[in-house]
């Protein structure tokens, strides 16, 4: 009897996690100082650090980081964004 069950390593995932590029990019530009985009991507530690940076710098540095990250997010292709930030879990820039 032949085994008809596919091997796990050779089977693509049936449901791919949705790409959060546009949502994260827009939130980073608009609410970057609050770190909302970090929480959307699942980076809780980085989100808390972003909030602390914003409080300490009165929003200047945290907002600038958010603006830069938002622009980076939106200029990447969907696949680059997905691989870098959702699969690779790159927390900063």
mmCIF file of N, CA, C and O in Angstrom:
data_model
loop_
_atom_site.group_PDB
_atom_site.id
_atom_site.type_symbol
_atom_site.label_atom_id
_atom_site.label_comp_id
_atom_site.label_asym_id
_atom_site.label_seq_id
_atom_site.Cartn_x
_atom_site.Cartn_y
_atom_site.Cartn_z
ATOM 1 N N UNK A 1 0.842 -1.174 0.000
ATOM 2 C CA UNK A 1 0.000 0.000 0.000
ATOM 3 C C UNK A 1 0.893 1.246 0.000
ATOM 4 O O UNK A 1 1.794 1.379 0.804
ATOM 5 N N UNK A 2 0.619 2.161 -0.889
ATOM 6 C CA UNK A 2 1.421 3.364 -1.030
ATOM 7 C C UNK A 2 0.908 4.463 -0.094
ATOM 8 O O UNK A 2 -0.293 4.634 0.079
ATOM 9 N N UNK A 3 1.834 5.204 0.520
ATOM 10 C CA UNK A 3 1.476 6.297 1.419
ATOM 11 C C UNK A 3 1.070 7.511 0.586
ATOM 12 O O UNK A 3 1.870 8.079 -0.134
ATOM 13 N N UNK A 4 -0.192 7.917 0.670
ATOM 14 C CA UNK A 4 -0.688 9.049 -0.120
ATOM 15 C C UNK A 4 -0.669 10.365 0.648
ATOM 16 O O UNK A 4 -0.963 11.404 0.088
ATOM 17 N N UNK A 5 -0.320 10.314 1.910
ATOM 18 C CA UNK A 5 -0.272 11.531 2.718
ATOM 19 C C UNK A 5 0.991 12.325 2.357
ATOM 20 O O UNK A 5 2.087 11.794 2.377
ATOM 21 N N UNK A 6 0.859 13.634 2.005
ATOM 22 C CA UNK A 6 2.041 14.429 1.660
ATOM 23 C C UNK A 6 2.923 14.674 2.886
ATOM 24 O O UNK A 6 2.447 14.723 4.008
ATOM 25 N N UNK A 7 4.204 14.816 2.620
ATOM 26 C CA UNK A 7 5.143 15.095 3.700
ATOM 27 C C UNK A 7 4.977 16.538 4.165
ATOM 28 O O UNK A 7 4.761 17.441 3.366
ATOM 29 N N UNK A 8 5.098 16.752 5.455
ATOM 30 C CA UNK A 8 4.862 18.080 6.045
ATOM 31 C C UNK A 8 5.827 19.133 5.517
ATOM 32 O O UNK A 8 5.433 20.271 5.265
ATOM 33 N N UNK A 9 7.084 18.775 5.326
ATOM 34 C CA UNK A 9 8.068 19.768 4.892
ATOM 35 C C UNK A 9 7.829 20.210 3.453
ATOM 36 O O UNK A 9 8.248 21.289 3.047
ATOM 37 N N UNK A 10 7.115 19.404 2.686
ATOM 38 C CA UNK A 10 6.913 19.686 1.276
ATOM 39 C C UNK A 10 5.521 20.252 0.987
ATOM 40 O O UNK A 10 5.173 20.499 -0.144
ATOM 41 N N UNK A 11 4.738 20.480 2.016
ATOM 42 C CA UNK A 11 3.381 20.981 1.848
ATOM 43 C C UNK A 11 3.329 22.460 2.184
ATOM 44 O O UNK A 11 3.669 22.850 3.296
ATOM 45 N N UNK A 12 2.915 23.307 1.225
ATOM 46 C CA UNK A 12 2.818 24.739 1.533
ATOM 47 C C UNK A 12 1.692 24.985 2.529
ATOM 48 O O UNK A 12 0.713 24.243 2.560
ATOM 49 N N UNK A 13 1.840 26.006 3.356
ATOM 50 C CA UNK A 13 0.776 26.302 4.313
ATOM 51 C C UNK A 13 -0.517 26.634 3.563
ATOM 52 O O UNK A 13 -0.506 27.360 2.581
ATOM 53 N N UNK A 14 -1.628 26.107 4.055
ATOM 54 C CA UNK A 14 -2.896 26.306 3.362
ATOM 55 C C UNK A 14 -3.431 27.721 3.551
ATOM 56 O O UNK A 14 -4.069 28.266 2.674
ATOM 57 N N UNK A 15 -3.181 28.308 4.700
ATOM 58 C CA UNK A 15 -3.645 29.668 4.952
ATOM 59 C C UNK A 15 -2.436 30.524 5.295
ATOM 60 O O UNK A 15 -1.796 30.330 6.315
ATOM 61 N N UNK A 16 -2.122 31.435 4.418
ATOM 62 C CA UNK A 16 -0.986 32.316 4.647
ATOM 63 C C UNK A 16 -1.458 33.506 5.469
ATOM 64 O O UNK A 16 -2.523 34.064 5.209
ATOM 65 N N UNK A 17 -0.652 33.889 6.458
ATOM 66 C CA UNK A 17 -1.027 35.027 7.299
ATOM 67 C C UNK A 17 -1.167 36.269 6.420
ATOM 68 O O UNK A 17 -0.371 36.486 5.519
ATOM 69 N N UNK A 18 -2.198 37.051 6.666
ATOM 70 C CA UNK A 18 -2.435 38.218 5.830
ATOM 71 C C UNK A 18 -1.307 39.222 5.978
ATOM 72 O O UNK A 18 -0.710 39.373 7.034
ATOM 73 N N UNK A 19 -1.011 39.885 4.882
ATOM 74 C CA UNK A 19 0.045 40.881 4.862
ATOM 75 C C UNK A 19 -0.488 42.168 5.479
ATOM 76 O O UNK A 19 -1.502 42.696 5.040
ATOM 77 N N UNK A 20 0.183 42.674 6.479
ATOM 78 C CA UNK A 20 -0.266 43.848 7.230
ATOM 79 C C UNK A 20 0.488 45.106 6.832
ATOM 80 O O UNK A 20 0.533 46.070 7.582
ATOM 81 N N UNK A 21 1.048 45.124 5.643
ATOM 82 C CA UNK A 21 1.912 46.208 5.199
ATOM 83 C C UNK A 21 1.216 47.565 5.213
ATOM 84 O O UNK A 21 1.729 48.519 5.810
ATOM 85 N N UNK A 22 0.081 47.688 4.569
ATOM 86 C CA UNK A 22 -0.588 48.991 4.439
ATOM 87 C C UNK A 22 -1.062 49.496 5.794
ATOM 88 O O UNK A 22 -0.844 50.665 6.136
ATOM 89 N N UNK A 23 -1.671 48.631 6.576
ATOM 90 C CA UNK A 23 -2.163 49.034 7.905
ATOM 91 C C UNK A 23 -1.004 49.491 8.782
ATOM 92 O O UNK A 23 -1.054 50.568 9.395
ATOM 93 N N UNK A 24 0.065 48.689 8.826
ATOM 94 C CA UNK A 24 1.221 49.041 9.657
ATOM 95 C C UNK A 24 1.888 50.321 9.152
ATOM 96 O O UNK A 24 2.300 51.168 9.944
ATOM 97 N N UNK A 25 1.997 50.480 7.845
ATOM 98 C CA UNK A 25 2.636 51.667 7.282
ATOM 99 C C UNK A 25 1.887 52.941 7.591
ATOM 100 O O UNK A 25 2.468 53.943 8.011
ATOM 101 N N UNK A 26 0.582 52.921 7.402
ATOM 102 C CA UNK A 26 -0.230 54.120 7.667
ATOM 103 C C UNK A 26 -0.249 54.447 9.154
ATOM 104 O O UNK A 26 -0.098 55.608 9.554
ATOM 105 N N UNK A 27 -0.410 53.420 9.999
ATOM 106 C CA UNK A 27 -0.396 53.665 11.441
ATOM 107 C C UNK A 27 0.970 54.171 11.919
ATOM 108 O O UNK A 27 1.047 54.988 12.828
ATOM 109 N N UNK A 28 2.041 53.682 11.299
ATOM 110 C CA UNK A 28 3.376 54.153 11.672
ATOM 111 C C UNK A 28 3.536 55.635 11.352
ATOM 112 O O UNK A 28 4.095 56.396 12.142
ATOM 113 N N UNK A 29 3.010 56.057 10.205
ATOM 114 C CA UNK A 29 3.122 57.464 9.820
ATOM 115 C C UNK A 29 2.231 58.345 10.703
ATOM 116 O O UNK A 29 2.652 59.397 11.176
ATOM 117 N N UNK A 30 1.000 57.914 10.952
ATOM 118 C CA UNK A 30 0.052 58.746 11.700
ATOM 119 C C UNK A 30 0.231 58.671 13.218
ATOM 120 O O UNK A 30 0.114 59.684 13.901
ATOM 121 N N UNK A 31 0.480 57.470 13.745
ATOM 122 C CA UNK A 31 0.567 57.271 15.200
ATOM 123 C C UNK A 31 1.897 56.626 15.599
ATOM 124 O O UNK A 31 1.950 55.846 16.552
ATOM 125 N N UNK A 32 2.947 56.949 14.875
ATOM 126 C CA UNK A 32 4.240 56.317 15.095
ATOM 127 C C UNK A 32 4.786 56.467 16.496
ATOM 128 O O UNK A 32 5.402 55.551 17.034
ATOM 129 N N UNK A 33 4.557 57.588 17.100
ATOM 130 C CA UNK A 33 5.060 57.819 18.446
ATOM 131 C C UNK A 33 4.443 56.900 19.488
ATOM 132 O O UNK A 33 5.048 56.614 20.518
ATOM 133 N N UNK A 34 3.246 56.428 19.214
ATOM 134 C CA UNK A 34 2.571 55.528 20.151
ATOM 135 C C UNK A 34 2.948 54.065 19.918
ATOM 136 O O UNK A 34 2.548 53.197 20.690
ATOM 137 N N UNK A 35 3.659 53.786 18.837
ATOM 138 C CA UNK A 35 4.104 52.424 18.567
ATOM 139 C C UNK A 35 2.995 51.476 18.147
ATOM 140 O O UNK A 35 3.161 50.259 18.229
ATOM 141 N N UNK A 36 1.879 52.020 17.689
ATOM 142 C CA UNK A 36 0.733 51.180 17.321
ATOM 143 C C UNK A 36 1.120 50.185 16.233
ATOM 144 O O UNK A 36 0.698 49.025 16.262
ATOM 145 N N UNK A 37 1.937 50.618 15.278
ATOM 146 C CA UNK A 37 2.345 49.724 14.195
ATOM 147 C C UNK A 37 3.132 48.522 14.713
ATOM 148 O O UNK A 37 3.042 47.429 14.165
ATOM 149 N N UNK A 38 3.882 48.705 15.787
ATOM 150 C CA UNK A 38 4.628 47.591 16.385
ATOM 151 C C UNK A 38 3.673 46.553 16.967
ATOM 152 O O UNK A 38 3.870 45.355 16.801
ATOM 153 N N UNK A 39 2.628 47.027 17.642
ATOM 154 C CA UNK A 39 1.659 46.107 18.222
ATOM 155 C C UNK A 39 0.883 45.364 17.138
ATOM 156 O O UNK A 39 0.578 44.185 17.291
ATOM 157 N N UNK A 40 0.561 46.043 16.027
ATOM 158 C CA UNK A 40 -0.145 45.407 14.910
ATOM 159 C C UNK A 40 0.685 44.250 14.355
ATOM 160 O O UNK A 40 0.155 43.203 13.993
ATOM 161 N N UNK A 41 1.997 44.423 14.297
ATOM 162 C CA UNK A 41 2.882 43.389 13.763
ATOM 163 C C UNK A 41 3.240 42.327 14.803
ATOM 164 O O UNK A 41 3.926 41.368 14.488
ATOM 165 N N UNK A 42 2.804 42.533 16.043
ATOM 166 C CA UNK A 42 3.064 41.540 17.080
ATOM 167 C C UNK A 42 4.346 41.775 17.856
ATOM 168 O O UNK A 42 4.817 40.887 18.567
ATOM 169 N N UNK A 43 4.926 42.959 17.739
ATOM 170 C CA UNK A 43 6.164 43.291 18.444
ATOM 171 C C UNK A 43 5.834 44.075 19.719
ATOM 172 O O UNK A 43 5.992 45.290 19.785
ATOM 173 N N UNK A 44 5.407 43.375 20.744
ATOM 174 C CA UNK A 44 4.985 44.032 21.986
ATOM 175 C C UNK A 44 6.138 44.746 22.670
ATOM 176 O O UNK A 44 6.007 45.902 23.080
ATOM 177 N N UNK A 45 7.269 44.078 22.792
ATOM 178 C CA UNK A 45 8.434 44.680 23.460
ATOM 179 C C UNK A 45 8.871 45.956 22.739
ATOM 180 O O UNK A 45 9.101 46.993 23.378
ATOM 181 N N UNK A 46 8.963 45.899 21.420
ATOM 182 C CA UNK A 46 9.375 47.067 20.648
ATOM 183 C C UNK A 46 8.342 48.192 20.737
ATOM 184 O O UNK A 46 8.700 49.365 20.763
ATOM 185 N N UNK A 47 7.058 47.829 20.801
ATOM 186 C CA UNK A 47 5.998 48.830 20.950
ATOM 187 C C UNK A 47 6.104 49.574 22.265
ATOM 188 O O UNK A 47 5.947 50.800 22.318
ATOM 189 N N UNK A 48 6.370 48.847 23.326
ATOM 190 C CA UNK A 48 6.532 49.473 24.646
ATOM 191 C C UNK A 48 7.765 50.376 24.661
ATOM 192 O O UNK A 48 7.717 51.492 25.192
ATOM 193 N N UNK A 49 8.849 49.916 24.057
ATOM 194 C CA UNK A 49 10.063 50.745 23.967
ATOM 195 C C UNK A 49 9.763 52.027 23.195
ATOM 196 O O UNK A 49 10.203 53.115 23.591
ATOM 197 N N UNK A 50 9.000 51.921 22.101
ATOM 198 C CA UNK A 50 8.648 53.101 21.304
ATOM 199 C C UNK A 50 7.824 54.096 22.121
ATOM 200 O O UNK A 50 8.041 55.300 22.042
ATOM 201 N N UNK A 51 6.903 53.608 22.914
ATOM 202 C CA UNK A 51 6.108 54.491 23.774
ATOM 203 C C UNK A 51 7.004 55.202 24.784
ATOM 204 O O UNK A 51 6.887 56.411 24.999
ATOM 205 N N UNK A 52 7.925 54.470 25.406
ATOM 206 C CA UNK A 52 8.845 55.067 26.385
ATOM 207 C C UNK A 52 9.722 56.121 25.724
ATOM 208 O O UNK A 52 9.931 57.213 26.277
ATOM 209 N N UNK A 53 10.236 55.816 24.521
ATOM 210 C CA UNK A 53 11.061 56.795 23.793
ATOM 211 C C UNK A 53 10.247 58.060 23.519
ATOM 212 O O UNK A 53 10.755 59.176 23.675
ATOM 213 N N UNK A 54 8.997 57.894 23.143
ATOM 214 C CA UNK A 54 8.144 59.060 22.861
ATOM 215 C C UNK A 54 7.889 59.888 24.106
ATOM 216 O O UNK A 54 7.891 61.120 24.050
ATOM 217 N N UNK A 55 7.658 59.226 25.224
ATOM 218 C CA UNK A 55 7.415 59.951 26.480
ATOM 219 C C UNK A 55 8.652 60.732 26.893
ATOM 220 O O UNK A 55 8.581 61.915 27.237
ATOM 221 N N UNK A 56 9.808 60.079 26.832
ATOM 222 C CA UNK A 56 11.061 60.716 27.253
ATOM 223 C C UNK A 56 11.419 61.886 26.340
ATOM 224 O O UNK A 56 11.900 62.921 26.803
ATOM 225 N N UNK A 57 11.161 61.741 25.032
ATOM 226 C CA UNK A 57 11.556 62.789 24.082
ATOM 227 C C UNK A 57 10.395 63.720 23.713
ATOM 228 O O UNK A 57 10.517 64.468 22.738
ATOM 229 N N UNK A 58 9.307 63.663 24.473
ATOM 230 C CA UNK A 58 8.109 64.470 24.193
ATOM 231 C C UNK A 58 7.570 64.224 22.783
ATOM 232 O O UNK A 58 7.067 65.133 22.122
ATOM 233 N N UNK A 59 7.724 63.015 22.291
ATOM 234 C CA UNK A 59 7.166 62.616 21.010
ATOM 235 C C UNK A 59 8.047 62.835 19.807
ATOM 236 O O UNK A 59 7.744 62.339 18.725
ATOM 237 N N UNK A 60 9.135 63.577 19.973
ATOM 238 C CA UNK A 60 9.951 63.931 18.813
ATOM 239 C C UNK A 60 10.641 62.714 18.191
ATOM 240 O O UNK A 60 10.472 62.446 17.000
ATOM 241 N N UNK A 61 11.398 61.992 18.965
ATOM 242 C CA UNK A 61 12.166 60.864 18.426
ATOM 243 C C UNK A 61 11.251 59.695 18.074
ATOM 244 O O UNK A 61 11.390 59.082 17.015
ATOM 245 N N UNK A 62 10.300 59.396 18.945
ATOM 246 C CA UNK A 62 9.366 58.297 18.670
ATOM 247 C C UNK A 62 8.553 58.536 17.415
ATOM 248 O O UNK A 62 8.332 57.625 16.619
ATOM 249 N N UNK A 63 8.103 59.767 17.210
ATOM 250 C CA UNK A 63 7.348 60.111 16.008
ATOM 251 C C UNK A 63 8.191 60.026 14.756
ATOM 252 O O UNK A 63 7.723 59.586 13.707
ATOM 253 N N UNK A 64 9.458 60.441 14.860
ATOM 254 C CA UNK A 64 10.376 60.369 13.721
ATOM 255 C C UNK A 64 10.659 58.915 13.341
ATOM 256 O O UNK A 64 10.664 58.571 12.158
ATOM 257 N N UNK A 65 10.865 58.069 14.346
ATOM 258 C CA UNK A 65 11.084 56.646 14.086
ATOM 259 C C UNK A 65 9.861 56.056 13.386
ATOM 260 O O UNK A 65 9.990 55.330 12.404
ATOM 261 N N UNK A 66 8.673 56.389 13.866
ATOM 262 C CA UNK A 66 7.450 55.897 13.246
ATOM 263 C C UNK A 66 7.305 56.360 11.804
ATOM 264 O O UNK A 66 6.922 55.577 10.929
ATOM 265 N N UNK A 67 7.611 57.619 11.540
ATOM 266 C CA UNK A 67 7.532 58.159 10.179
ATOM 267 C C UNK A 67 8.478 57.406 9.240
ATOM 268 O O UNK A 67 8.087 56.982 8.155
ATOM 269 N N UNK A 68 9.711 57.231 9.679
ATOM 270 C CA UNK A 68 10.701 56.529 8.861
ATOM 271 C C UNK A 68 10.264 55.088 8.608
ATOM 272 O O UNK A 68 10.314 54.596 7.479
ATOM 273 N N UNK A 69 9.817 54.399 9.666
ATOM 274 C CA UNK A 69 9.388 53.012 9.499
ATOM 275 C C UNK A 69 8.166 52.904 8.594
ATOM 276 O O UNK A 69 8.072 51.991 7.775
ATOM 277 N N UNK A 70 7.228 53.843 8.711
ATOM 278 C CA UNK A 70 6.056 53.834 7.840
ATOM 279 C C UNK A 70 6.429 53.957 6.377
ATOM 280 O O UNK A 70 5.886 53.249 5.520
ATOM 281 N N UNK A 71 7.350 54.850 6.080
ATOM 282 C CA UNK A 71 7.806 55.018 4.698
ATOM 283 C C UNK A 71 8.506 53.748 4.210
ATOM 284 O O UNK A 71 8.267 53.289 3.089
ATOM 285 N N UNK A 72 9.340 53.156 5.056
ATOM 286 C CA UNK A 72 10.025 51.913 4.686
ATOM 287 C C UNK A 72 9.005 50.804 4.426
ATOM 288 O O UNK A 72 9.105 50.076 3.438
ATOM 289 N N UNK A 73 8.033 50.655 5.304
ATOM 290 C CA UNK A 73 7.014 49.614 5.141
ATOM 291 C C UNK A 73 6.299 49.765 3.804
ATOM 292 O O UNK A 73 6.096 48.794 3.088
ATOM 293 N N UNK A 74 5.880 50.985 3.484
ATOM 294 C CA UNK A 74 5.073 51.207 2.291
ATOM 295 C C UNK A 74 5.864 51.143 0.989
ATOM 296 O O UNK A 74 5.276 50.941 -0.074
ATOM 297 N N UNK A 75 7.184 51.301 1.057
ATOM 298 C CA UNK A 75 7.986 51.237 -0.164
ATOM 299 C C UNK A 75 8.469 49.826 -0.481
ATOM 300 O O UNK A 75 8.957 49.581 -1.583
ATOM 301 N N UNK A 76 8.340 48.902 0.442
ATOM 302 C CA UNK A 76 8.714 47.509 0.179
ATOM 303 C C UNK A 76 7.602 46.818 -0.602
ATOM 304 O O UNK A 76 6.443 47.191 -0.495
ATOM 305 N N UNK A 77 7.978 45.807 -1.369
ATOM 306 C CA UNK A 77 6.951 45.005 -2.033
ATOM 307 C C UNK A 77 6.226 44.192 -0.966
ATOM 308 O O UNK A 77 6.725 44.022 0.151
ATOM 309 N N UNK A 78 5.054 43.688 -1.313
ATOM 310 C CA UNK A 78 4.298 42.881 -0.354
ATOM 311 C C UNK A 78 5.103 41.682 0.132
ATOM 312 O O UNK A 78 5.114 41.369 1.317
ATOM 313 N N UNK A 79 5.793 41.018 -0.791
ATOM 314 C CA UNK A 79 6.566 39.821 -0.430
ATOM 315 C C UNK A 79 7.760 40.186 0.456
ATOM 316 O O UNK A 79 8.045 39.497 1.427
ATOM 317 N N UNK A 80 8.463 41.280 0.129
ATOM 318 C CA UNK A 80 9.591 41.719 0.959
ATOM 319 C C UNK A 80 9.118 42.052 2.372
ATOM 320 O O UNK A 80 9.752 41.665 3.352
ATOM 321 N N UNK A 81 8.018 42.780 2.466
ATOM 322 C CA UNK A 81 7.486 43.149 3.774
ATOM 323 C C UNK A 81 7.120 41.907 4.565
ATOM 324 O O UNK A 81 7.467 41.773 5.733
ATOM 325 N N UNK A 82 6.402 40.997 3.929
ATOM 326 C CA UNK A 82 5.958 39.775 4.603
ATOM 327 C C UNK A 82 7.160 38.973 5.114
ATOM 328 O O UNK A 82 7.189 38.555 6.267
ATOM 329 N N UNK A 83 8.151 38.781 4.252
ATOM 330 C CA UNK A 83 9.325 37.990 4.645
ATOM 331 C C UNK A 83 10.150 38.686 5.728
ATOM 332 O O UNK A 83 10.647 38.036 6.645
ATOM 333 N N UNK A 84 10.301 39.997 5.638
ATOM 334 C CA UNK A 84 11.145 40.732 6.586
ATOM 335 C C UNK A 84 10.487 40.910 7.943
ATOM 336 O O UNK A 84 11.098 40.626 8.975
ATOM 337 N N UNK A 85 9.247 41.376 7.970
ATOM 338 C CA UNK A 85 8.633 41.789 9.223
ATOM 339 C C UNK A 85 7.664 40.771 9.828
ATOM 340 O O UNK A 85 7.463 40.768 11.034
ATOM 341 N N UNK A 86 7.042 39.935 8.992
ATOM 342 C CA UNK A 86 6.094 38.980 9.534
ATOM 343 C C UNK A 86 6.702 37.588 9.691
ATOM 344 O O UNK A 86 6.378 36.889 10.633
ATOM 345 N N UNK A 87 7.585 37.205 8.786
ATOM 346 C CA UNK A 87 8.252 35.907 8.912
ATOM 347 C C UNK A 87 9.559 36.074 9.669
ATOM 348 O O UNK A 87 9.852 35.348 10.602
ATOM 349 N N UNK A 88 10.367 37.076 9.260
ATOM 350 C CA UNK A 88 11.685 37.281 9.862
ATOM 351 C C UNK A 88 11.681 37.983 11.198
ATOM 352 O O UNK A 88 12.686 38.034 11.885
ATOM 353 N N UNK A 89 10.570 38.605 11.568
ATOM 354 C CA UNK A 89 10.404 39.303 12.852
ATOM 355 C C UNK A 89 11.488 40.349 13.091
ATOM 356 O O UNK A 89 12.084 40.411 14.156
ATOM 357 N N UNK A 90 11.727 41.187 12.086
ATOM 358 C CA UNK A 90 12.689 42.286 12.232
ATOM 359 C C UNK A 90 11.966 43.420 12.943
ATOM 360 O O UNK A 90 11.063 44.033 12.393
ATOM 361 N N UNK A 91 12.365 43.719 14.171
ATOM 362 C CA UNK A 91 11.651 44.668 15.016
ATOM 363 C C UNK A 91 11.881 46.132 14.722
ATOM 364 O O UNK A 91 11.014 46.957 14.973
ATOM 365 N N UNK A 92 13.031 46.486 14.197
ATOM 366 C CA UNK A 92 13.345 47.902 13.976
ATOM 367 C C UNK A 92 13.832 48.102 12.561
ATOM 368 O O UNK A 92 14.667 47.364 12.066
ATOM 369 N N UNK A 93 13.358 49.164 11.919
ATOM 370 C CA UNK A 93 13.734 49.569 10.553
ATOM 371 C C UNK A 93 13.836 48.356 9.669
ATOM 372 O O UNK A 93 14.372 48.168 8.736
#
